[in-house]
Short mmCIF file of C-alpha atoms in Angstrom, two decimals:
data_model
loop_
_atom_site.label_atom_id
_atom_site.label_comp_id
_atom_site.label_asym_id
_atom_site.label_seq_id
_atom_site.Cartn_x
_atom_site.Cartn_y
_atom_site.Cartn_z
CA MET O 1 54.23 79.44 66.87
CA ILE O 2 54.33 80.49 70.52
CA ARG O 3 55.89 77.91 72.81
CA THR O 4 53.93 77.37 76.00
CA ILE O 5 55.26 76.15 79.29
CA ALA O 6 53.63 73.73 81.70
CA PRO O 7 52.31 75.12 84.99
CA SER O 8 54.92 72.92 86.70
CA HIS O 9 57.78 74.60 84.79
CA PRO O 10 59.83 77.10 86.86
CA ALA O 11 59.01 79.89 84.37
CA TYR O 12 55.25 79.64 85.00
CA PRO O 13 55.34 81.24 88.48
CA ARG O 14 57.35 84.10 86.94
CA ALA O 15 54.44 84.71 84.55
CA VAL O 16 52.03 84.62 87.51
CA ARG O 17 54.20 87.12 89.39
CA ALA O 18 54.53 89.40 86.32
CA SER O 19 50.76 89.55 85.91
CA ALA O 20 50.47 90.34 89.63
CA TRP O 21 52.90 93.26 89.33
CA TYR O 22 50.90 94.58 86.37
CA ASP O 23 47.71 94.35 88.44
CA LEU O 24 49.29 96.08 91.42
CA VAL O 25 50.61 98.97 89.34
CA VAL O 26 47.40 99.42 87.34
CA THR O 27 44.85 99.01 90.14
CA ALA O 28 46.52 100.47 93.24
CA GLY O 29 45.10 103.87 92.34
CA PHE O 30 41.57 102.46 92.43
CA ALA O 31 41.85 101.26 96.06
CA THR O 32 40.98 104.51 97.88
CA PRO O 33 38.51 107.32 97.14
CA TRP O 34 41.33 109.89 97.07
CA THR O 35 43.58 108.02 94.67
CA TYR O 36 40.64 106.99 92.51
CA ALA O 37 39.66 110.65 92.06
CA LEU O 38 43.19 111.30 90.74
CA VAL O 39 43.09 108.24 88.44
CA HIS O 40 39.63 109.22 87.18
CA THR O 41 40.82 112.73 86.34
CA ALA O 42 43.99 111.44 84.65
CA LEU O 43 42.14 108.86 82.53
CA SER O 44 39.53 111.41 81.48
CA ARG O 45 42.16 113.98 80.52
CA LEU O 46 44.24 111.44 78.60
CA GLY O 47 41.16 110.11 76.82
CA ASP O 48 40.10 113.63 75.93
CA ALA O 49 43.59 114.61 74.73
CA PHE O 50 43.84 111.58 72.42
CA GLY O 51 40.19 111.65 71.32
CA ALA O 52 39.56 108.27 72.94
CA GLY O 53 36.68 109.38 75.20
CA THR O 54 36.26 110.64 78.74
CA LEU O 55 34.68 109.23 81.86
CA PRO O 56 31.40 110.53 83.28
CA ALA O 57 31.53 112.73 86.37
CA LEU O 58 32.43 110.96 89.60
CA ASP O 59 29.64 109.81 91.86
CA PRO O 60 29.75 108.01 95.23
CA ILE O 61 28.52 104.64 93.94
CA GLU O 62 31.03 104.56 91.06
CA THR O 63 33.77 105.45 93.53
CA LEU O 64 32.62 102.69 95.91
CA TYR O 65 32.72 100.03 93.18
CA ALA O 66 36.09 101.26 91.92
CA ASN O 67 37.46 101.11 95.48
CA LEU O 68 36.06 97.61 96.06
CA MET O 69 37.58 96.36 92.81
CA GLY O 70 40.88 98.09 93.52
CA SER O 71 41.10 96.73 97.06
CA VAL O 72 40.37 93.14 96.08
CA VAL O 73 42.74 93.21 93.09
CA VAL O 74 45.55 94.74 95.18
CA VAL O 75 45.21 91.99 97.81
CA TRP O 76 45.03 89.31 95.10
CA ALA O 77 48.11 90.79 93.40
CA LEU O 78 50.07 90.83 96.66
CA LEU O 79 49.25 87.15 97.23
CA ARG O 80 50.53 86.27 93.74
CA ILE O 81 53.69 88.34 94.23
CA VAL O 82 54.50 86.67 97.55
CA ARG O 83 53.30 83.14 96.59
CA PRO O 84 53.06 82.76 92.79
CA LEU O 85 51.71 79.22 92.84
CA PRO O 86 50.57 77.58 89.59
CA VAL O 87 47.00 77.32 90.87
CA HIS O 88 47.02 81.09 91.45
CA GLY O 89 47.82 81.48 87.75
CA LEU O 90 44.87 79.25 86.86
CA TYR O 91 42.44 81.26 88.96
CA ASP O 92 43.91 84.55 87.79
CA GLY O 93 43.49 83.45 84.17
CA LEU O 94 39.84 82.65 84.86
CA ALA O 95 39.33 86.03 86.54
CA ARG O 96 40.98 87.77 83.58
CA THR O 97 38.57 85.98 81.26
CA LEU O 98 35.69 87.52 83.21
CA PHE O 99 37.33 90.96 83.31
CA ALA O 100 37.94 90.82 79.55
CA LEU O 101 34.34 89.76 78.93
CA TRP O 102 32.98 92.72 80.93
CA GLN O 103 35.44 95.13 79.34
CA ALA O 104 34.33 93.97 75.88
CA TYR O 105 30.71 94.43 76.96
CA ALA O 106 31.48 97.98 78.14
CA LEU O 107 33.27 98.79 74.87
CA ALA O 108 30.29 97.49 72.89
CA HIS O 109 28.08 99.84 74.90
CA GLY O 110 30.05 103.05 74.44
CA ALA O 111 32.94 102.91 76.93
CA PRO O 112 35.94 105.11 76.07
CA TYR O 113 38.27 103.61 73.48
CA TRP O 114 41.27 103.65 75.82
CA LEU O 115 39.68 100.66 77.56
CA TRP O 116 41.06 98.59 74.65
CA LEU O 117 44.54 98.91 76.18
CA PHE O 118 43.36 97.20 79.36
CA LEU O 119 41.38 94.60 77.42
CA VAL O 120 44.47 93.60 75.43
CA ALA O 121 46.48 93.21 78.66
CA GLU O 122 43.74 91.08 80.25
CA VAL O 123 43.54 88.78 77.24
CA ALA O 124 47.33 88.48 76.97
CA PHE O 125 47.93 87.69 80.65
CA GLY O 126 44.89 85.40 80.69
CA ALA O 127 46.16 83.41 77.71
CA VAL O 128 49.68 83.13 79.13
CA GLN O 129 48.28 81.70 82.36
CA LEU O 130 45.44 79.53 80.99
CA VAL O 131 46.85 77.92 77.85
CA PRO O 132 49.39 75.75 79.73
CA TRP O 133 46.55 74.22 81.76
CA ARG O 134 44.89 72.81 78.65
CA TRP O 135 47.54 70.14 78.33
CA VAL O 136 47.60 69.44 82.06
CA ARG O 137 43.87 68.76 82.05
CA SER O 138 44.06 66.46 79.04
CA ALA O 139 47.00 64.60 80.58
CA VAL O 140 45.15 63.88 83.84
CA SER O 141 41.59 63.50 82.59
CA PRO O 142 40.21 59.98 82.86
CA PRO O 143 39.64 58.20 79.56
CA PRO O 144 36.08 58.36 78.23
CA THR O 145 33.81 55.54 79.30
CA ALA O 146 31.31 53.66 77.20
CA GLU O 147 28.48 55.53 78.94
CA SER O 148 29.78 58.99 77.98
#
């Protein structure tokens, strides 16, 4: 059984910071049109080499959305590196749940198989950051009333 830590435990901010470093490394290349073109080419070539699928040709709207996502995630990662507060882990876990949901949707609709690598990382970091909050919520939730 995996032992979880409370968000108030000193190890929890280290998990928040570790997920932030992962985000910074993985998404920094998405933050500008020039770096995204390099990332796009690299992912397509790797996917093709391993038979895991390639990306469609670049277009300006795809590049715009990749740059918006990359920019926001880089800023969010920097905040969590500098100030890895427990609440940042909670919100990051919620965001990872959404990212994982949309990655699963993309995989179900024909996205390249290499996306599984990112999906696994999202689920893992999301679980590490969200599971400890389950016990916090139950410990501070008011007892049920007769009306509920």
